[in-house]
Structure formats: C-alpha cells, structure tokens
C-alpha cells in the first residue's frame, strides 16, 4: 500500500446562490499517493483549479474535507493553515507569480525567509542544478524567459521539501521546448528526489509524464488511467467529450 499524501473527502464547492448557483465541485473523493506524479485533467470549468485550491489550503470547500499529510484542513486555525501552506505545501501557478523586484534566488528563498528558516544547502544546490538555474540566480524575473521564470517558480515550490507540490497548468504559458524542460524536471523530482506532485493540465502531452491521470467533468471524478501514453489520453478525452454531448450512451 502506498502512503496517502493528500485526500479529498466528498468535497463540494458552490459559488453564488439560487439561479446563479454554480457547483464547481460536486462530491469529489480522491486519494493522492506519496511519491507519485498525478495529473488532473478535464474540460475548462470542470473544477480542476477549485479542487487544487481546496487541497492546497488556498480555498475552503462548502462541505467535505481536504486532508494533507493526515491533517484535516477544516480543523486548523488560520495561523496553522498559513504555516501548513508555507512548510508542507508547494504551489506552481500558470502565471509564475514571482515577485518582480526580487532576484531569482530571493524569489526561491522567499517561503523560507518568511518562515525565518535557512535552506538546506545540499538540497538547495540539488534543486538549482537540476533546474539549471545557477547562472540565473542574480537575475530579476523580467530578465528571464518564461521557461526560466517557471523553473524559478518550481525551485521556490520545492526548496522547503514540501510534502506535496500542486501545479496548476504549469506549462500553460510555455512554448513546447520550455514545457518539456519543466515536465522533465517535475518527473525527475518525483523519481529521483522523492517528491509528490499533483498537476492540473488539459494537455495530453503534459499528462503523459504522469503515473496516474484523473479525469474531472462537471465537478466530479469520472475516470482515471494508470501510466497512459498520449494516444490513450486523447482517446479517453474524445470519449468523455462524446458522452458529454450525448453522442454515446452510458454502457457504450
Ligand atoms: P477549471 O480549473 O477546471 O477550468 P474552475 O475550478 O476554475 O475550473 O471552475 C469551476 C467552475 O466554478 C466554473 O464554472 C467556474 O466558472 C466557477 N468558478 C470558479 N471560481 C469562481 C468564483 N470565484 N466565483 C464564481 N464562480 C467560480
Ligand atoms: Mg483552472
């Protein structure tokens, strides 16, 4: 049995009221395993970001429970949640979200600085060299390419050795070469550095780097695949799309 790094237990999230009500999550239960690279896929608006934000303690579900490393987030006070986000969770955003006035190194060390902690020098070196960032450490984000900025954001997410890293469309703003570098790094950090990563993507190429692909539709988990290749993911997405359009029936 694999250890569970994070868990969604019957998560519901609704926005708005009455006619304007949107069910972003409609009963999501899911175990995310330690030491795996998991992809969450689904059409735009299917609830991927909402699920990730609820699991990463960036948002609260309407009902249900999110658990990270055995801790039930609904039971934690704000100060403990802040500490958990800082010490136990890494996050990589589509838009990089670096601080423009800080150098790459200062950005990478920001979560540790805020926690008044020093980096583990060996781990810092390993992350920096794996991401090939050493020649860029003194550069500001505006002096870096998109791919380099996202590698800085990956280093920032990993530098505290979090229990789990959440990445929301991390390659969505990158050209295919930079995207491949970031995905290679995420894969490598699972295989060789022992990290746990959950990535939202709608790109079958990105999801084909993962150990497990979970499909969301209309705020529910509808399916999953183990170690699929790009063709299997594409076929699966076409199938889900056809079902959503009513072109094929349930048992087909
Ligand atoms: P995805 O990441 O899969 O594109 P989201 O989780 O962002 O989907 O959104 C799921 C649904 O919830 C969508 O219908 C979206 O419009 C709605 N939604 C997300 N955030 C908000 C919000 N802050 N207010 C109202 N509706 C929202
Ligand atoms: Mg999203």
PDB file of C-alpha atoms and ligand atoms in Angstrom:
ATOM      1  CA  UNK A   1       0.000   0.000   0.000  1.00  0.00           C
ATOM      2  CA  UNK A   2       1.277   3.465  -0.861  1.00  0.00           C
ATOM      3  CA  UNK A   3       1.163   6.313   1.658  1.00  0.00           C
ATOM      4  CA  UNK A   4      -1.531   8.892   1.046  1.00  0.00           C
ATOM      5  CA  UNK A   5      -0.145  12.434   0.722  1.00  0.00           C
ATOM      6  CA  UNK A   6      -3.477  14.217   0.357  1.00  0.00           C
ATOM      7  CA  UNK A   7      -7.116  13.307   0.326  1.00  0.00           C
ATOM      8  CA  UNK A   8     -10.369  14.833  -0.839  1.00  0.00           C
ATOM      9  CA  UNK A   9     -13.383  13.523   1.076  1.00  0.00           C
ATOM     10  CA  UNK A  10     -16.724  14.281  -0.562  1.00  0.00           C
ATOM     11  CA  UNK A  11     -15.721  17.836  -1.444  1.00  0.00           C
ATOM     12  CA  UNK A  12     -18.472  20.173  -2.546  1.00  0.00           C
ATOM     13  CA  UNK A  13     -17.944  23.787  -3.538  1.00  0.00           C
ATOM     14  CA  UNK A  14     -20.723  26.051  -4.731  1.00  0.00           C
ATOM     15  CA  UNK A  15     -20.420  29.643  -5.859  1.00  0.00           C
ATOM     16  CA  UNK A  16     -23.372  32.049  -5.873  1.00  0.00           C
ATOM     17  CA  UNK A  17     -26.971  31.385  -4.871  1.00  0.00           C
ATOM     18  CA  UNK A  18     -30.312  30.486  -6.457  1.00  0.00           C
ATOM     19  CA  UNK A  19     -30.358  30.768 -10.256  1.00  0.00           C
ATOM     20  CA  UNK A  20     -26.735  31.925 -10.236  1.00  0.00           C
ATOM     21  CA  UNK A  21     -25.508  28.895  -8.275  1.00  0.00           C
ATOM     22  CA  UNK A  22     -22.507  27.096  -9.789  1.00  0.00           C
ATOM     23  CA  UNK A  23     -21.439  23.719  -8.449  1.00  0.00           C
ATOM     24  CA  UNK A  24     -17.699  23.839  -9.027  1.00  0.00           C
ATOM     25  CA  UNK A  25     -17.158  20.612  -7.041  1.00  0.00           C
ATOM     26  CA  UNK A  26     -19.993  18.130  -6.709  1.00  0.00           C
ATOM     27  CA  UNK A  27     -18.755  15.395  -4.373  1.00  0.00           C
ATOM     28  CA  UNK A  28     -15.079  14.720  -5.143  1.00  0.00           C
ATOM     29  CA  UNK A  29     -13.420  11.916  -3.182  1.00  0.00           C
ATOM     30  CA  UNK A  30      -9.858  11.085  -4.062  1.00  0.00           C
ATOM     31  CA  UNK A  31      -6.664   9.697  -2.536  1.00  0.00           C
ATOM     32  CA  UNK A  32      -3.397  11.177  -3.837  1.00  0.00           C
ATOM     33  CA  UNK A  33      -0.399   8.938  -3.237  1.00  0.00           C
ATOM     34  CA  UNK A  34       3.001   9.965  -1.930  1.00  0.00           C
ATOM     35  CA  UNK A  35       5.871   9.609  -4.378  1.00  0.00           C
ATOM     36  CA  UNK A  36       3.598   9.791  -7.417  1.00  0.00           C
ATOM     37  CA  UNK A  37       3.131  12.318 -10.187  1.00  0.00           C
ATOM     38  CA  UNK A  38      -0.626  12.678 -10.649  1.00  0.00           C
ATOM     39  CA  UNK A  39      -2.406  14.670 -13.361  1.00  0.00           C
ATOM     40  CA  UNK A  40      -5.894  16.098 -13.037  1.00  0.00           C
ATOM     41  CA  UNK A  41      -7.482  16.631 -16.430  1.00  0.00           C
ATOM     42  CA  UNK A  42     -10.858  17.840 -17.574  1.00  0.00           C
ATOM     43  CA  UNK A  43     -12.545  20.442 -19.732  1.00  0.00           C
ATOM     44  CA  UNK A  44     -12.405  24.133 -18.863  1.00  0.00           C
ATOM     45  CA  UNK A  45     -14.765  24.821 -15.938  1.00  0.00           C
ATOM     46  CA  UNK A  46     -14.790  21.201 -14.712  1.00  0.00           C
ATOM     47  CA  UNK A  47     -13.470  22.229 -11.271  1.00  0.00           C
ATOM     48  CA  UNK A  48      -9.754  21.403 -11.585  1.00  0.00           C
ATOM     49  CA  UNK A  49      -8.454  24.654 -10.096  1.00  0.00           C
ATOM     50  CA  UNK A  50     -11.112  24.685  -7.382  1.00  0.00           C
ATOM     51  CA  UNK A  51     -10.152  21.139  -6.357  1.00  0.00           C
ATOM     52  CA  UNK A  52      -6.489  22.035  -6.273  1.00  0.00           C
ATOM     53  CA  UNK A  53      -7.092  25.223  -4.269  1.00  0.00           C
ATOM     54  CA  UNK A  54      -9.195  23.316  -1.710  1.00  0.00           C
ATOM     55  CA  UNK A  55      -6.468  20.666  -1.345  1.00  0.00           C
ATOM     56  CA  UNK A  56      -3.693  23.266  -1.092  1.00  0.00           C
ATOM     57  CA  UNK A  57      -5.497  25.267   1.628  1.00  0.00           C
ATOM     58  CA  UNK A  58      -5.839  28.258  -0.711  1.00  0.00           C
ATOM     59  CA  UNK A  59      -9.649  27.989  -0.643  1.00  0.00           C
ATOM     60  CA  UNK A  60     -12.263  26.310   1.538  1.00  0.00           C
ATOM     61  CA  UNK A  61     -14.835  23.784   0.351  1.00  0.00           C
ATOM     62  CA  UNK A  62     -18.521  24.437   1.070  1.00  0.00           C
ATOM     63  CA  UNK A  63     -18.753  20.944   2.600  1.00  0.00           C
ATOM     64  CA  UNK A  64     -16.456  17.948   2.787  1.00  0.00           C
ATOM     65  CA  UNK A  65     -12.883  17.674   3.972  1.00  0.00           C
ATOM     66  CA  UNK A  66      -9.429  18.119   2.499  1.00  0.00           C
ATOM     67  CA  UNK A  67      -6.600  16.264   4.240  1.00  0.00           C
ATOM     68  CA  UNK A  68      -2.889  16.963   3.732  1.00  0.00           C
ATOM     69  CA  UNK A  69      -0.398  14.586   5.302  1.00  0.00           C
ATOM     70  CA  UNK A  70      -3.018  13.366   7.765  1.00  0.00           C
ATOM     71  CA  UNK A  71      -4.138  16.859   8.808  1.00  0.00           C
ATOM     72  CA  UNK A  72      -7.783  17.762   8.278  1.00  0.00           C
ATOM     73  CA  UNK A  73      -7.696  21.317   6.958  1.00  0.00           C
ATOM     74  CA  UNK A  74     -11.140  22.252   8.349  1.00  0.00           C
ATOM     75  CA  UNK A  75      -9.830  21.629  11.868  1.00  0.00           C
ATOM     76  CA  UNK A  76      -6.889  24.039  11.532  1.00  0.00           C
ATOM     77  CA  UNK A  77      -6.970  27.679  12.594  1.00  0.00           C
ATOM     78  CA  UNK A  78      -5.748  30.345  10.168  1.00  0.00           C
ATOM     79  CA  UNK A  79      -2.254  30.532  11.671  1.00  0.00           C
ATOM     80  CA  UNK A  80      -1.800  26.759  11.367  1.00  0.00           C
ATOM     81  CA  UNK A  81      -3.121  26.864   7.795  1.00  0.00           C
ATOM     82  CA  UNK A  82      -0.608  29.584   6.897  1.00  0.00           C
ATOM     83  CA  UNK A  83       2.191  27.505   8.437  1.00  0.00           C
ATOM     84  CA  UNK A  84       0.994  24.407   6.576  1.00  0.00           C
ATOM     85  CA  UNK A  85       0.909  26.280   3.239  1.00  0.00           C
ATOM     86  CA  UNK A  86       4.406  27.602   3.891  1.00  0.00           C
ATOM     87  CA  UNK A  87       6.081  24.474   5.309  1.00  0.00           C
ATOM     88  CA  UNK A  88       4.268  21.480   3.846  1.00  0.00           C
ATOM     89  CA  UNK A  89       2.809  22.553   0.502  1.00  0.00           C
ATOM     90  CA  UNK A  90       4.429  23.872  -2.674  1.00  0.00           C
ATOM     91  CA  UNK A  91       2.441  25.607  -5.382  1.00  0.00           C
ATOM     92  CA  UNK A  92       3.313  26.356  -9.021  1.00  0.00           C
ATOM     93  CA  UNK A  93       0.945  28.674 -10.902  1.00  0.00           C
ATOM     94  CA  UNK A  94       0.359  29.037 -14.627  1.00  0.00           C
ATOM     95  CA  UNK A  95       1.382  32.722 -14.458  1.00  0.00           C
ATOM     96  CA  UNK A  96       4.606  32.007 -12.464  1.00  0.00           C
ATOM     97  CA  UNK A  97       3.666  34.564  -9.730  1.00  0.00           C
ATOM     98  CA  UNK A  98       7.236  35.670  -8.998  1.00  0.00           C
ATOM     99  CA  UNK A  99       7.958  38.905  -7.117  1.00  0.00           C
ATOM    100  CA  UNK A 100       9.281  41.265  -9.840  1.00  0.00           C
ATOM    101  CA  UNK A 101      11.586  43.285  -7.554  1.00  0.00           C
ATOM    102  CA  UNK A 102      13.410  40.226  -6.181  1.00  0.00           C
ATOM    103  CA  UNK A 103      16.178  38.220  -7.852  1.00  0.00           C
ATOM    104  CA  UNK A 104      15.633  34.585  -8.827  1.00  0.00           C
ATOM    105  CA  UNK A 105      17.477  33.435  -5.702  1.00  0.00           C
ATOM    106  CA  UNK A 106      15.472  35.763  -3.437  1.00  0.00           C
ATOM    107  CA  UNK A 107      12.248  34.506  -5.015  1.00  0.00           C
ATOM    108  CA  UNK A 108      13.293  30.893  -4.495  1.00  0.00           C
ATOM    109  CA  UNK A 109      14.162  31.510  -0.848  1.00  0.00           C
ATOM    110  CA  UNK A 110      11.117  33.692  -0.107  1.00  0.00           C
ATOM    111  CA  UNK A 111       8.983  30.959   1.547  1.00  0.00           C
ATOM    112  CA  UNK A 112      11.915  30.043   3.805  1.00  0.00           C
ATOM    113  CA  UNK A 113      12.725  33.698   4.563  1.00  0.00           C
ATOM    114  CA  UNK A 114       9.110  34.286   5.596  1.00  0.00           C
ATOM    115  CA  UNK A 115       9.327  31.256   7.885  1.00  0.00           C
ATOM    116  CA  UNK A 116      12.704  32.550   9.199  1.00  0.00           C
ATOM    117  CA  UNK A 117      14.355  29.318   8.116  1.00  0.00           C
ATOM    118  CA  UNK A 118      17.618  28.615   6.384  1.00  0.00           C
ATOM    119  CA  UNK A 119      17.726  26.425   3.293  1.00  0.00           C
ATOM    120  CA  UNK A 120      19.350  23.007   3.487  1.00  0.00           C
ATOM    121  CA  UNK A 121      22.410  23.890   1.349  1.00  0.00           C
ATOM    122  CA  UNK A 122      22.726  20.426  -0.210  1.00  0.00           C
ATOM    123  CA  UNK A 123      19.062  20.345  -1.194  1.00  0.00           C
ATOM    124  CA  UNK A 124      19.194  23.936  -2.483  1.00  0.00           C
ATOM    125  CA  UNK A 125      22.181  23.052  -4.698  1.00  0.00           C
ATOM    126  CA  UNK A 126      20.486  19.916  -5.969  1.00  0.00           C
ATOM    127  CA  UNK A 127      17.296  21.775  -6.906  1.00  0.00           C
ATOM    128  CA  UNK A 128      19.185  24.683  -8.519  1.00  0.00           C
ATOM    129  CA  UNK A 129      21.470  22.422 -10.541  1.00  0.00           C
ATOM    130  CA  UNK A 130      18.689  20.079 -11.621  1.00  0.00           C
ATOM    131  CA  UNK A 131      16.752  23.094 -12.889  1.00  0.00           C
ATOM    132  CA  UNK A 132      19.908  24.552 -14.446  1.00  0.00           C
ATOM    133  CA  UNK A 133      19.336  27.886 -12.669  1.00  0.00           C
ATOM    134  CA  UNK A 134      22.788  28.582 -11.260  1.00  0.00           C
ATOM    135  CA  UNK A 135      23.761  31.136 -13.954  1.00  0.00           C
ATOM    136  CA  UNK A 136      20.439  32.962 -13.439  1.00  0.00           C
ATOM    137  CA  UNK A 137      20.274  33.343  -9.658  1.00  0.00           C
ATOM    138  CA  UNK A 138      21.055  37.090  -9.647  1.00  0.00           C
ATOM    139  CA  UNK A 139      18.570  37.907 -12.420  1.00  0.00           C
ATOM    140  CA  UNK A 140      15.205  39.582 -11.891  1.00  0.00           C
ATOM    141  CA  UNK A 141      12.125  37.866 -13.403  1.00  0.00           C
ATOM    142  CA  UNK A 142      11.938  40.497 -16.198  1.00  0.00           C
ATOM    143  CA  UNK A 143      15.428  39.397 -17.303  1.00  0.00           C
ATOM    144  CA  UNK A 144      14.357  35.755 -17.633  1.00  0.00           C
ATOM    145  CA  UNK A 145      12.439  33.867 -20.316  1.00  0.00           C
ATOM    146  CA  UNK A 146       9.062  32.320 -19.488  1.00  0.00           C
ATOM    147  CA  UNK A 147      10.622  28.877 -19.180  1.00  0.00           C
ATOM    148  CA  UNK A 148      13.336  30.187 -16.853  1.00  0.00           C
ATOM    149  CA  UNK A 149      10.732  32.012 -14.733  1.00  0.00           C
ATOM    150  CA  UNK A 150       8.701  28.828 -14.367  1.00  0.00           C
ATOM    151  CA  UNK A 151      11.849  26.900 -13.390  1.00  0.00           C
ATOM    152  CA  UNK A 152      12.421  29.529 -10.674  1.00  0.00           C
ATOM    153  CA  UNK A 153       8.814  29.007  -9.537  1.00  0.00           C
ATOM    154  CA  UNK A 154       9.404  25.216  -9.436  1.00  0.00           C
ATOM    155  CA  UNK A 155      12.545  25.749  -7.333  1.00  0.00           C
ATOM    156  CA  UNK A 156      10.556  28.013  -4.981  1.00  0.00           C
ATOM    157  CA  UNK A 157       7.901  25.305  -4.598  1.00  0.00           C
ATOM    158  CA  UNK A 158      10.481  22.606  -3.837  1.00  0.00           C
ATOM    159  CA  UNK A 159      13.050  24.416  -1.704  1.00  0.00           C
ATOM    160  CA  UNK A 160      11.267  23.717   1.594  1.00  0.00           C
ATOM    161  CA  UNK A 161      10.974  19.971   0.748  1.00  0.00           C
ATOM    162  CA  UNK A 162       7.177  20.114   0.946  1.00  0.00           C
ATOM    163  CA  UNK A 163       5.055  17.009   1.492  1.00  0.00           C
ATOM    164  CA  UNK A 164       3.209  17.759  -1.732  1.00  0.00           C
ATOM    165  CA  UNK A 165       3.512  20.155  -4.672  1.00  0.00           C
ATOM    166  CA  UNK A 166       0.431  21.361  -6.532  1.00  0.00           C
ATOM    167  CA  UNK A 167       0.935  22.770 -10.020  1.00  0.00           C
ATOM    168  CA  UNK A 168      -1.992  24.414 -11.845  1.00  0.00           C
ATOM    169  CA  UNK A 169      -1.358  24.315 -15.617  1.00  0.00           C
ATOM    170  CA  UNK A 170       2.380  24.939 -15.051  1.00  0.00           C
ATOM    171  CA  UNK A 171       3.167  24.676 -18.756  1.00  0.00           C
ATOM    172  CA  UNK A 172       0.118  26.606 -19.973  1.00  0.00           C
ATOM    173  CA  UNK A 173       2.140  29.742 -20.807  1.00  0.00           C
ATOM    174  CA  UNK A 174       5.245  27.997 -22.164  1.00  0.00           C
ATOM    175  CA  UNK A 175       6.462  27.029 -25.633  1.00  0.00           C
ATOM    176  CA  UNK A 176       6.812  23.280 -26.150  1.00  0.00           C
ATOM    177  CA  UNK A 177      10.589  23.185 -25.519  1.00  0.00           C
ATOM    178  CA  UNK A 178      10.328  25.059 -22.200  1.00  0.00           C
ATOM    179  CA  UNK A 179       7.268  22.981 -21.285  1.00  0.00           C
ATOM    180  CA  UNK A 180       9.238  19.764 -21.842  1.00  0.00           C
ATOM    181  CA  UNK A 181      12.051  21.047 -19.582  1.00  0.00           C
ATOM    182  CA  UNK A 182       9.617  21.841 -16.766  1.00  0.00           C
ATOM    183  CA  UNK A 183       7.833  18.478 -17.163  1.00  0.00           C
ATOM    184  CA  UNK A 184      11.151  16.600 -17.257  1.00  0.00           C
ATOM    185  CA  UNK A 185      12.099  18.339 -14.021  1.00  0.00           C
ATOM    186  CA  UNK A 186       8.782  17.520 -12.321  1.00  0.00           C
ATOM    187  CA  UNK A 187       9.141  13.866 -13.397  1.00  0.00           C
ATOM    188  CA  UNK A 188      12.741  13.784 -12.181  1.00  0.00           C
ATOM    189  CA  UNK A 189      11.843  15.331  -8.823  1.00  0.00           C
ATOM    190  CA  UNK A 190       9.342  12.508  -8.263  1.00  0.00           C
ATOM    191  CA  UNK A 191      11.639   9.699  -9.456  1.00  0.00           C
ATOM    192  CA  UNK A 192      14.961  10.853  -8.034  1.00  0.00           C
ATOM    193  CA  UNK A 193      14.152  13.382  -5.294  1.00  0.00           C
ATOM    194  CA  UNK A 194      11.130  11.533  -3.875  1.00  0.00           C
ATOM    195  CA  UNK A 195       8.658  14.393  -4.281  1.00  0.00           C
ATOM    196  CA  UNK A 196       4.874  14.116  -4.592  1.00  0.00           C
ATOM    197  CA  UNK A 197       3.338  16.217  -7.347  1.00  0.00           C
ATOM    198  CA  UNK A 198      -0.226  16.860  -8.454  1.00  0.00           C
ATOM    199  CA  UNK A 199      -0.590  18.785 -11.699  1.00  0.00           C
ATOM    200  CA  UNK A 200      -3.651  20.210 -13.395  1.00  0.00           C
ATOM    201  CA  UNK A 201      -3.393  20.208 -17.162  1.00  0.00           C
ATOM    202  CA  UNK A 202      -5.542  19.936 -20.221  1.00  0.00           C
ATOM    203  CA  UNK A 203      -2.573  18.963 -22.358  1.00  0.00           C
ATOM    204  CA  UNK A 204      -2.315  15.201 -23.108  1.00  0.00           C
ATOM    205  CA  UNK A 205       1.430  15.536 -23.674  1.00  0.00           C
ATOM    206  CA  UNK A 206       1.897  17.009 -20.174  1.00  0.00           C
ATOM    207  CA  UNK A 207      -0.353  14.363 -18.597  1.00  0.00           C
ATOM    208  CA  UNK A 208       1.611  11.577 -20.326  1.00  0.00           C
ATOM    209  CA  UNK A 209       4.534  12.351 -17.966  1.00  0.00           C
ATOM    210  CA  UNK A 210       2.366  11.274 -15.022  1.00  0.00           C
ATOM    211  CA  UNK A 211       1.903   8.000 -13.136  1.00  0.00           C
ATOM    212  CA  UNK A 212      -1.809   8.479 -12.906  1.00  0.00           C
ATOM    213  CA  UNK A 213      -4.345  10.659 -14.702  1.00  0.00           C
ATOM    214  CA  UNK A 214      -7.656  11.587 -13.051  1.00  0.00           C
ATOM    215  CA  UNK A 215     -10.456  12.979 -15.178  1.00  0.00           C
ATOM    216  CA  UNK A 216     -12.929  15.542 -13.853  1.00  0.00           C
ATOM    217  CA  UNK A 217     -16.171  16.594 -15.521  1.00  0.00           C
ATOM    218  CA  UNK A 218     -18.838  18.883 -14.040  1.00  0.00           C
ATOM    219  CA  UNK A 219     -17.155  18.852 -10.634  1.00  0.00           C
ATOM    220  CA  UNK A 220     -16.951  15.057 -10.349  1.00  0.00           C
ATOM    221  CA  UNK A 221     -14.252  12.433 -10.843  1.00  0.00           C
ATOM    222  CA  UNK A 222     -15.404  10.473 -13.865  1.00  0.00           C
ATOM    223  CA  UNK A 223     -12.441   8.229 -14.599  1.00  0.00           C
ATOM    224  CA  UNK A 224      -8.759   7.565 -14.197  1.00  0.00           C
ATOM    225  CA  UNK A 225      -5.915   5.947 -16.139  1.00  0.00           C
ATOM    226  CA  UNK A 226      -2.634   4.463 -14.896  1.00  0.00           C
ATOM    227  CA  UNK A 227       0.556   5.415 -16.764  1.00  0.00           C
ATOM    228  CA  UNK A 228      -1.233   6.270 -20.010  1.00  0.00           C
ATOM    229  CA  UNK A 229       0.512   7.448 -23.168  1.00  0.00           C
ATOM    230  CA  UNK A 230      -0.589  10.493 -25.135  1.00  0.00           C
ATOM    231  CA  UNK A 231      -2.741   8.471 -27.559  1.00  0.00           C
ATOM    232  CA  UNK A 232      -4.635   6.747 -24.734  1.00  0.00           C
ATOM    233  CA  UNK A 233      -5.294  10.113 -23.078  1.00  0.00           C
ATOM    234  CA  UNK A 234      -6.500  11.642 -26.352  1.00  0.00           C
ATOM    235  CA  UNK A 235      -8.837   8.691 -26.979  1.00  0.00           C
ATOM    236  CA  UNK A 236     -10.178   8.989 -23.452  1.00  0.00           C
ATOM    237  CA  UNK A 237     -10.796  12.725 -23.765  1.00  0.00           C
ATOM    238  CA  UNK A 238     -12.639  12.218 -27.041  1.00  0.00           C
ATOM    239  CA  UNK A 239     -14.774   9.549 -25.388  1.00  0.00           C
ATOM    240  CA  UNK A 240     -15.641  11.825 -22.428  1.00  0.00           C
ATOM    241  CA  UNK A 241     -16.456  14.677 -24.811  1.00  0.00           C
ATOM    242  CA  UNK A 242     -18.752  12.420 -26.846  1.00  0.00           C
ATOM    243  CA  UNK A 243     -20.526  11.272 -23.684  1.00  0.00           C
ATOM    244  CA  UNK A 244     -20.940  14.872 -22.514  1.00  0.00           C
ATOM    245  CA  UNK A 245     -22.538  15.682 -25.879  1.00  0.00           C
ATOM    246  CA  UNK A 246     -24.832  12.663 -25.605  1.00  0.00           C
ATOM    247  CA  UNK A 247     -23.325  11.085 -28.724  1.00  0.00           C
ATOM    248  CA  UNK A 248     -22.682   7.767 -26.962  1.00  0.00           C
ATOM    249  CA  UNK A 249     -24.632   6.165 -24.108  1.00  0.00           C
ATOM    250  CA  UNK A 250     -23.532   5.098 -20.644  1.00  0.00           C
ATOM    251  CA  UNK A 251     -22.724   1.470 -21.346  1.00  0.00           C
ATOM    252  CA  UNK A 252     -21.002   2.126 -24.687  1.00  0.00           C
TER     253      UNK A 252
HETATM  254  P1  LIG B   1     -11.181  24.618 -14.232  1.00  0.00           P
HETATM  255  O1  LIG B   1      -9.947  24.936 -13.462  1.00  0.00           O
HETATM  256  O2  LIG B   1     -11.401  23.158 -14.467  1.00  0.00           O
HETATM  257  O3  LIG B   1     -11.278  25.388 -15.517  1.00  0.00           O
HETATM  258  P2  LIG B   1     -12.555  26.019 -12.067  1.00  0.00           P
HETATM  259  O4  LIG B   1     -12.289  25.209 -10.850  1.00  0.00           O
HETATM  260  O5  LIG B   1     -11.758  27.252 -12.256  1.00  0.00           O
HETATM  261  O6  LIG B   1     -12.462  25.074 -13.348  1.00  0.00           O
HETATM  262  O7  LIG B   1     -14.090  26.444 -12.083  1.00  0.00           O
HETATM  263  C1  LIG B   1     -15.174  25.507 -11.909  1.00  0.00           C
HETATM  264  C2  LIG B   1     -16.482  26.269 -12.028  1.00  0.00           C
HETATM  265  O8  LIG B   1     -16.612  27.182 -10.939  1.00  0.00           O
HETATM  266  C3  LIG B   1     -16.619  27.083 -13.290  1.00  0.00           C
HETATM  267  O9  LIG B   1     -17.954  27.040 -13.725  1.00  0.00           O
HETATM  268  C4  LIG B   1     -16.240  28.475 -12.844  1.00  0.00           C
HETATM  269  O10 LIG B   1     -16.868  29.447 -13.643  1.00  0.00           O
HETATM  270  C5  LIG B   1     -16.781  28.503 -11.424  1.00  0.00           C
HETATM  271  N1  LIG B   1     -15.995  29.397 -10.552  1.00  0.00           N
HETATM  272  C6  LIG B   1     -14.692  29.260 -10.224  1.00  0.00           C
HETATM  273  N2  LIG B   1     -14.299  30.235  -9.384  1.00  0.00           N
HETATM  274  C7  LIG B   1     -15.387  31.025  -9.175  1.00  0.00           C
HETATM  275  C8  LIG B   1     -15.642  32.197  -8.394  1.00  0.00           C
HETATM  276  N3  LIG B   1     -14.681  32.767  -7.647  1.00  0.00           N
HETATM  277  N4  LIG B   1     -16.895  32.715  -8.425  1.00  0.00           N
HETATM  278  C9  LIG B   1     -17.871  32.144  -9.152  1.00  0.00           C
HETATM  279  N5  LIG B   1     -17.703  31.036  -9.900  1.00  0.00           N
HETATM  280  C10 LIG B   1     -16.497  30.473  -9.919  1.00  0.00           C
HETATM  281 MG1  LIG B   2      -8.278  26.149 -13.921  1.00  0.00          MG
END
